[in-house]
Structures are given as C-alpha cells and as structure tokens.
Amino acid sequence: MSAPRKLHIKSYGCQMNVYDAQRMVDTLAHEGFVETASVDDADLVILNTCHIREKASEKVYSELGRLRVAKDEAARHDRRMDVVVAGCVAQAEGAEIIRRAPVVDVVVGPQSYHNLPQLLARAKRDGRALDTEFPIEDKFAALPQPKPAAIRARGVSAFVTVQEGCDKFCTFCVVPYTRGTEVSRPVARIVEDVKRLTDNGVREITLIGQNVNAYHGEGPDGQPWPLGKLLHHLAAIPGIARLRYSTSHPRDVDDTLIEAHRDLPALMPFVHLPVQSGSDRILAAMNRKHTAAEYRRVIDRFRAVRPDIAFSSDFIVGFPGETEQDFAATLALVAQIGYAGAYSFKYSARPGTPAADMQEMVATATMDERLARLQELIDSQQHAFNQAAIGTTVDVLFERAARNPGQIVGRTAYLQPAHVMAPDDIIGQVLPVTLSSLERYSLLGTLATSPATIHAPATAPALTGA
Ligand code: 5AD
Ligand code: SF4
C-alpha cells in the first residue's frame, strides 16, 4: 500500500467555514489523505477563506506568498504540493486569484467543494482548475460521510449545517453573493447527520446557517418546518444533551422558536442575535428591515419565556453616514439590553455590495475611536456577566483535558469555559459545578456531584423536554 498523502487545511472566518473544512477533510479521507499540522510536509494545502471584511481576504494573499516558498521547496525535493483556495474569497475572486497567484492549482467555491477529488485530478492533467458554480445537485447529498473515528476525534460538540445562503441583502454584506440564495436542508437529512454524531459520542449540536432561523426545510409530512419545530424534533434524539443555533436574524424570530426556548431544556439559553446598530436611520440604510425598538421587543419575547436567557450580538461602527448621534443610539441600545458578549467591527466596503457605492465615508480615526468606546462597554458587560456566575452552581458539559494536569475543561450554558479537577471519564457528561473564581475569561470551580453519582444525572435533565 502507498503511504497516505498529507493534507493541511487552514480555515478563516465563521463556523460554517469550520464545518466546511471538516467536510473537505472527510471527502479527501476517502481519497487516502490524512491531516497534518505542518504545511511543509503537506502534499495538499487548502486555504478555506473568508470574504466578510477586507482584512480577511488580505490574509489570503499574504498566506499564498508563504505557500509559494513551501511549494518551491517541495519541488526541489521532487515532491508535488497542490494549493487549493476554497471558501468565500474563492467564490468572489476566483478568476483574479488564478491570474494573480500562479502558486494556486485549484479554486473551489463553497457550493462545489464536493468536487475536490475531480478538480485535483483536473489540475494535475491541465495545470489549473476552477469551480465556482452553484450546482443544482445537492452538495450535501454528494459529500461522503465522516468516518466514526473522525467524529470521535472532533469531540463532544459538533456543528450541523441546516441552511445555507441568505436572501436578506443587508447593504454591507457579501454573503448573499458568496454563499448564494437561502436553501434549507430537509429535516430527514439533518436527523440522519445528528444521529450519526450522537451515535459516536457527540452530546452538543449547534445548528448552523447564515440565517439559521429562516430555516424552512421539508419535514417528514412534506410541509416546510420552521426552526422551532426542527429543534423540538432533534431534542428527542437519544444522547442529545444540548442544542444551539447560529446565526439568527431578528426579523425571522417566530413563535415556534420562542416556544422551543420555553419548552426544551436542551435548548441552551444563549442566543447570538446580531443587531449591527442602534440607530433607526442606519438600520434602514443597512436594509436590516427592523428598528431598534422592534429588536428590543424580540429580546423581550425571549426573556418572557426564559428569564435566564443571555444574548450576544454583532455591531458595525462607521457605516457610511453614521453620525455621533447614530453611534450614541448604538451605545444606548447596548446599555439597555445588557449583553453577555458581542463582536464589533469597523465597517469595511465590500466590492459589489450597495453600501460600497454610498458616499459619506466615516473617517478611519472616527471609526477607531467609536470601536474602542463600544468595545469598552461590551467588555465591561461581559466581565460583569462572567463575574455574576461566581458562587453559583451550573451545569457544565465537559469537553477535554485542560492544559493544567488533572484539570478537565467544559462549557456552561453560556459557552463560558469552566475548569475543574476531575478524572477524565467525566468528558462527555453534563455535571453541576460550583463556580468559585474567574481567571480572565475562564471560570474555575468544583464538581457539585460526588463521582459515585456522576452517571445518573448526566443525561437525564437534557432529555426531559422531548
Ligand atoms: N464590514 C464590517 N463588518 C461586516 N460584517 C458583515 N459585513 C461587514 C462589512 N462589510 C459583520 C456583521 C456580521 C458579521 C458576521 O460580520 O456584523 O454580523
Ligand atoms: Fe449578511 Fe446576515 Fe444580512 Fe444575510 S442577514 S445579508 S448574512 S448580515
């Protein structure tokens, strides 16, 4: 048998890219590739790129510069190294990458990476290959399944794509162009994926999609099912301890989703609900299709059924035309809502989006200053949120051995890392932990259950809502 070929994959950007990278690894495992952590001994290097902001795509070209050196070195030793650019930069700038970067052998978009084996063969034959089509056939149907050993190696928490693409067309955003229009996967396919994962030790599933609560996949009854109904269905699968979903649009929060938060203990009370701005004028210019008051009402609907729910969000500062008054409205909204954490970004004009043609650019220095003020407010809220956990006893899903010998690390319902001293057979279990201190972003605590009784309560609470 020939030695396995080595694959090095580097992913940028969102959770969907992390998921796509795993599916590329699964696809290539069937072609005899094994993953390697080092670029230098790789036979195949894949950059799974992100186009959401300027800096993200700049990184690709600087990485390609480094790969040219590694590829030349391999050639000196008579070894072929294929370089693939995948992901959203590939989709948006495929032809330009081929022109600008001779080091690249294959360019493949996010909707066609199931064709990687054929594209690699084509590159070997013809020199280069490019595929940025949005194929009619279902990418998911064409993708080979992960091997059980690969699922186990990835740990107790896994992503499952339930929908892809977006029809919202926020004026700043490239996603509708790079990922395409909104497509939801059928319920039966998602259930198969989830069962395969839980059969192999996965306890927590995060349903992912660019606009996950626009989900409307076909149910077993032939009708489109909303996300809340899908969550109810998945919560009944044995082995599921925790369900999450990301990312949501405030406009698509329907009653089924609120009811799922009311009825399902397995559905974690932590929701990422981007708002981008607190100014109605800017929200309109962004084409977000809601006001700040409507966003607050959505938050209130969640809080009415789950008082312990916490939120995170995304913000853009310096959108074209943003005045000091608009920015003050963003700070006021953040102060009112009170977040467990949030991401904030400086506006970056993306080619081909409507906002890129807007005048009244905000000066870079002003953006820097607003970003710092917003981040300071968010950091203080996050710190207060984490601090408030000290002294409480909460459920933790244990994930892996920590760096400190003897310590196991898991996550609370709010994704806060929590460390305890314990034997490693608690990995994969949900156990109560009394939290005693906070070190930067990590909580430290002790198990609130004696090891003898560990096994019984581990799965039971999460399944009761089914
Ligand atoms: N400039 C800055 N931030 C952006 N985002 C999306 N597009 C842009 C852009 N052009 C941010 C939004 C989104 C997150 C994933 O990235 O806040 O929610
Ligand atoms: Fe982009 Fe999200 Fe708006 Fe869709 S809803 S266009 S993914 S920011």
Coordinates of N, CA, C and O in Angstrom, one line a residue, residues 333-421:
L333 N -28.5 51.4 23.1 CA -29.1 50.0 22.9 C -28.3 49.0 23.7 O -28.9 48.1 24.4
V334 N -27.0 49.0 23.6 CA -26.2 48.0 24.3 C -26.4 48.2 25.8 O -26.6 47.2 26.5
A335 N -26.4 49.4 26.3 CA -26.6 49.6 27.7 C -28.0 49.1 28.1 O -28.1 48.5 29.2
Q336 N -29.0 49.3 27.3 CA -30.3 48.8 27.6 C -30.4 47.3 27.7 O -31.0 46.7 28.6
I337 N -29.9 46.6 26.6 CA -30.0 45.2 26.5 C -29.2 44.5 27.5 O -29.7 43.6 28.2
G338 N -27.9 44.8 27.6 CA -27.0 44.1 28.5 C -26.6 42.8 27.9 O -27.3 41.8 28.0
Y339 N -25.5 42.7 27.3 CA -25.0 41.5 26.6 C -24.0 40.7 27.4 O -23.3 41.2 28.2
A340 N -24.0 39.4 27.1 CA -23.0 38.5 27.7 C -21.7 38.6 27.0 O -20.7 38.1 27.4
G341 N -21.8 39.2 25.8 CA -20.6 39.4 25.0 C -21.0 39.9 23.6 O -22.2 39.7 23.3
A342 N -20.1 40.4 22.8 CA -20.5 40.8 21.4 C -19.3 41.0 20.6 O -18.2 41.2 21.2
Y343 N -19.5 40.9 19.3 CA -18.4 41.2 18.4 C -18.7 42.6 17.8 O -19.8 42.9 17.4
S344 N -17.6 43.4 17.6 CA -17.8 44.7 17.0 C -16.7 44.9 15.9 O -15.6 44.5 16.1
F345 N -17.2 45.4 14.8 CA -16.3 45.6 13.6 C -16.3 47.0 13.1 O -17.4 47.6 13.1
K346 N -15.2 47.4 12.5 CA -15.2 48.6 11.7 C -15.8 48.3 10.3 O -15.5 47.3 9.7
Y347 N -16.7 49.2 9.8 CA -17.3 49.0 8.5 C -16.2 48.8 7.5 O -15.2 49.6 7.5
S348 N -16.3 47.9 6.6 CA -15.4 47.6 5.5 C -16.2 47.5 4.2 O -17.1 46.7 4.1
A349 N -15.9 48.4 3.2 CA -16.7 48.4 2.0 C -16.3 47.1 1.2 O -15.2 46.8 1.0
R350 N -17.3 46.3 0.9 CA -17.1 45.1 0.1 C -17.5 45.3 -1.3 O -18.7 45.8 -1.6
P351 N -16.7 45.0 -2.3 CA -17.0 45.2 -3.7 C -18.3 44.5 -4.1 O -18.5 43.4 -3.7
G352 N -19.1 45.2 -4.8 CA -20.3 44.6 -5.3 C -21.5 44.8 -4.4 O -22.6 44.5 -4.8
T353 N -21.3 45.3 -3.2 CA -22.4 45.5 -2.3 C -23.0 46.9 -2.4 O -22.2 47.8 -2.8
P354 N -24.3 47.2 -2.2 CA -24.8 48.5 -2.4 C -24.1 49.6 -1.5 O -23.9 50.7 -1.9
A355 N -23.7 49.2 -0.3 CA -23.1 50.2 0.6 C -21.8 50.6 0.1 O -21.3 51.8 0.4
A356 N -21.1 49.8 -0.7 CA -19.8 50.2 -1.3 C -19.9 51.5 -2.1 O -18.9 52.2 -2.3
D357 N -21.1 51.7 -2.7 CA -21.3 52.9 -3.5 C -21.8 54.1 -2.7 O -22.0 55.2 -3.3
M358 N -22.0 54.0 -1.4 CA -22.5 55.1 -0.6 C -21.5 56.1 -0.3 O -20.3 55.8 -0.2
Q359 N -21.9 57.3 -0.3 CA -20.9 58.4 0.0 C -20.8 58.6 1.5 O -21.2 57.6 2.2
E360 N -20.3 59.7 1.9 CA -20.2 60.0 3.4 C -19.5 58.9 4.2 O -19.9 58.5 5.2
M361 N -18.3 58.5 3.7 CA -17.5 57.6 4.4 C -17.1 58.2 5.8 O -16.8 59.4 5.8
V362 N -17.1 57.4 6.8 CA -16.7 57.9 8.1 C -15.2 57.7 8.2 O -14.6 56.7 7.7
A363 N -14.5 58.8 8.7 CA -13.0 58.8 8.8 C -12.5 57.6 9.6 O -13.2 57.2 10.6
T364 N -11.4 57.1 9.2 CA -10.8 55.9 9.9 C -10.6 56.2 11.4 O -10.9 55.4 12.3
A365 N -10.1 57.4 11.7 CA -9.8 57.8 13.1 C -11.1 57.8 13.9 O -11.1 57.3 15.1
T366 N -12.2 58.2 13.3 CA -13.5 58.2 14.0 C -14.0 56.8 14.2 O -14.5 56.4 15.3
M367 N -13.8 55.9 13.2 CA -14.2 54.5 13.4 C -13.4 53.9 14.5 O -13.9 53.2 15.3
D368 N -12.1 54.2 14.5 CA -11.2 53.6 15.6 C -11.7 54.0 17.0 O -11.8 53.2 17.9
E369 N -12.0 55.3 17.1 CA -12.4 55.8 18.4 C -13.8 55.2 18.8 O -14.0 54.8 19.9
R370 N -14.7 55.1 17.8 CA -16.0 54.5 18.2 C -15.9 53.0 18.5 O -16.5 52.5 19.5
L371 N -15.1 52.3 17.8 CA -14.9 50.9 18.0 C -14.4 50.7 19.5 O -14.9 49.9 20.2
A372 N -13.4 51.6 19.9 CA -12.8 51.4 21.2 C -13.9 51.7 22.3 O -14.0 51.0 23.3
R373 N -14.7 52.7 22.0 CA -15.7 53.0 23.0 C -16.8 51.9 23.1 O -17.2 51.5 24.2
L374 N -17.2 51.4 22.0 CA -18.2 50.3 22.0 C -17.6 49.0 22.7 O -18.2 48.4 23.5
Q375 N -16.3 48.7 22.3 CA -15.7 47.5 22.9 C -15.5 47.6 24.4 O -15.7 46.7 25.1
E376 N -15.2 48.8 24.8 CA -15.1 49.0 26.3 C -16.4 48.7 27.0 O -16.4 48.0 28.0
L377 N -17.5 49.2 26.4 CA -18.8 49.0 27.1 C -19.1 47.5 27.0 O -19.6 46.9 28.0
I378 N -18.9 46.8 25.9 CA -19.2 45.4 25.7 C -18.3 44.6 26.7 O -18.8 43.7 27.4
D379 N -17.0 44.9 26.8 CA -16.1 44.2 27.7 C -16.6 44.3 29.1 O -16.5 43.3 29.9
S380 N -17.1 45.5 29.5 CA -17.5 45.6 30.9 C -18.7 44.8 31.2 O -18.9 44.2 32.2
Q381 N -19.6 44.7 30.2 CA -20.8 43.9 30.3 C -20.4 42.4 30.4 O -21.0 41.7 31.2
Q382 N -19.5 42.0 29.5 CA -19.1 40.6 29.5 C -18.4 40.3 30.9 O -18.7 39.2 31.4
H383 N -17.6 41.2 31.4 CA -16.9 40.9 32.6 C -18.0 40.8 33.8 O -17.9 39.8 34.6
A384 N -18.9 41.7 33.8 CA -20.0 41.6 34.8 C -20.8 40.3 34.7 O -21.1 39.7 35.7
F385 N -21.1 39.9 33.5 CA -21.8 38.7 33.3 C -21.0 37.5 33.8 O -21.6 36.6 34.6
N386 N -19.7 37.4 33.5 CA -18.9 36.3 34.0 C -18.8 36.3 35.5 O -18.8 35.3 36.2
Q387 N -18.6 37.5 36.0 CA -18.4 37.7 37.5 C -19.6 37.2 38.2 O -19.5 36.6 39.3
A388 N -20.8 37.5 37.6 CA -22.0 37.1 38.3 C -22.2 35.6 38.5 O -23.0 35.1 39.3
A389 N -21.4 34.8 37.7 CA -21.5 33.4 37.8 C -20.8 32.8 39.0 O -21.1 31.7 39.5
I390 N -19.9 33.6 39.6 CA -19.1 33.1 40.7 C -20.1 32.9 41.9 O -20.9 33.7 42.2
G391 N -19.9 31.7 42.5 CA -20.7 31.4 43.7 C -22.0 30.6 43.3 O -22.7 30.1 44.1
T392 N -22.3 30.5 42.0 CA -23.5 29.8 41.6 C -23.1 28.3 41.2 O -21.9 28.0 40.9
T393 N -24.1 27.4 41.1 CA -23.8 26.1 40.7 C -24.6 25.9 39.4 O -25.8 26.1 39.3
V394 N -23.8 25.5 38.3 CA -24.4 25.5 37.0 C -24.0 24.2 36.3 O -23.0 23.6 36.7
D395 N -24.7 23.8 35.3 CA -24.4 22.6 34.5 C -23.3 22.9 33.5 O -23.3 24.0 32.9
V396 N -22.3 22.0 33.5 CA -21.2 22.1 32.6 C -21.1 20.9 31.7 O -21.2 19.8 32.2
L397 N -21.0 21.1 30.4 CA -20.7 19.9 29.5 C -19.2 19.8 29.4 O -18.5 20.7 28.8
F398 N -18.6 18.7 29.9 CA -17.1 18.6 29.8 C -16.6 18.1 28.5 O -17.2 17.2 27.9
E399 N -15.6 18.8 28.0 CA -15.1 18.6 26.6 C -13.8 17.9 26.5 O -13.6 17.1 25.6
R400 N -12.8 18.3 27.3 CA -11.5 17.7 27.1 C -10.6 18.0 28.3 O -10.9 18.8 29.2
A401 N -9.4 17.3 28.3 CA -8.4 17.6 29.3 C -7.9 19.0 29.1 O -7.7 19.4 28.0
A402 N -7.7 19.8 30.2 CA -7.2 21.1 30.1 C -5.7 21.1 30.1 O -5.1 20.0 30.2
R403 N -5.0 22.2 29.9 CA -3.6 22.2 29.8 C -3.0 21.9 31.2 O -2.0 21.2 31.3
N404 N -3.6 22.4 32.3 CA -3.1 22.0 33.6 C -3.4 20.6 33.9 O -4.5 20.1 33.8
P405 N -2.4 19.8 34.3 CA -2.6 18.4 34.6 C -3.7 18.1 35.6 O -3.7 18.8 36.6
G406 N -4.5 17.2 35.3 CA -5.6 16.8 36.3 C -6.9 17.7 36.1 O -7.9 17.3 36.6
Q407 N -6.8 18.7 35.3 CA -8.0 19.6 35.1 C -8.7 19.2 33.8 O -8.1 18.9 32.8
I408 N -10.1 19.2 33.9 CA -10.9 19.0 32.8 C -11.7 20.3 32.5 O -12.1 21.0 33.4
V409 N -11.8 20.6 31.2 CA -12.5 21.9 30.9 C -13.8 21.6 30.1 O -13.8 20.6 29.3
G410 N -14.8 22.3 30.5 CA -16.1 22.2 29.8 C -16.7 23.6 29.6 O -16.0 24.6 29.7
R411 N -17.9 23.6 29.2 CA -18.6 24.9 29.0 C -19.9 24.9 29.7 O -20.7 24.0 29.8
T412 N -20.2 26.1 30.2 CA -21.5 26.4 30.8 C -22.5 26.6 29.6 O -22.2 26.6 28.5
A413 N -23.8 26.8 30.0 CA -24.8 27.1 29.0 C -24.5 28.3 28.2 O -24.9 28.4 27.0
Y414 N -23.7 29.2 28.7 CA -23.4 30.5 28.0 C -22.0 30.4 27.4 O -21.4 31.4 27.0
L415 N -21.5 29.2 27.2 CA -20.2 28.9 26.5 C -19.0 29.4 27.2 O -18.0 29.6 26.7
Q416 N -19.2 29.7 28.5 CA -18.0 30.1 29.3 C -17.2 28.9 29.6 O -17.8 27.9 30.0
P417 N -15.9 28.9 29.4 CA -15.1 27.8 29.7 C -15.1 27.6 31.3 O -15.0 28.6 32.0
A418 N -15.2 26.4 31.7 CA -15.2 26.1 33.2 C -14.3 25.0 33.5 O -14.3 23.9 32.8
H419 N -13.3 25.2 34.4 CA -12.3 24.2 34.7 C -12.6 23.5 36.1 O -12.9 24.3 37.0
V420 N -12.4 22.2 36.2 CA -12.5 21.5 37.5 C -11.3 20.5 37.5 O -10.8 20.0 36.5
M421 N -11.0 20.1 38.8 CA -10.1 19.0 38.9 C -11.0 17.7 39.0 O -11.9 17.6 39.8

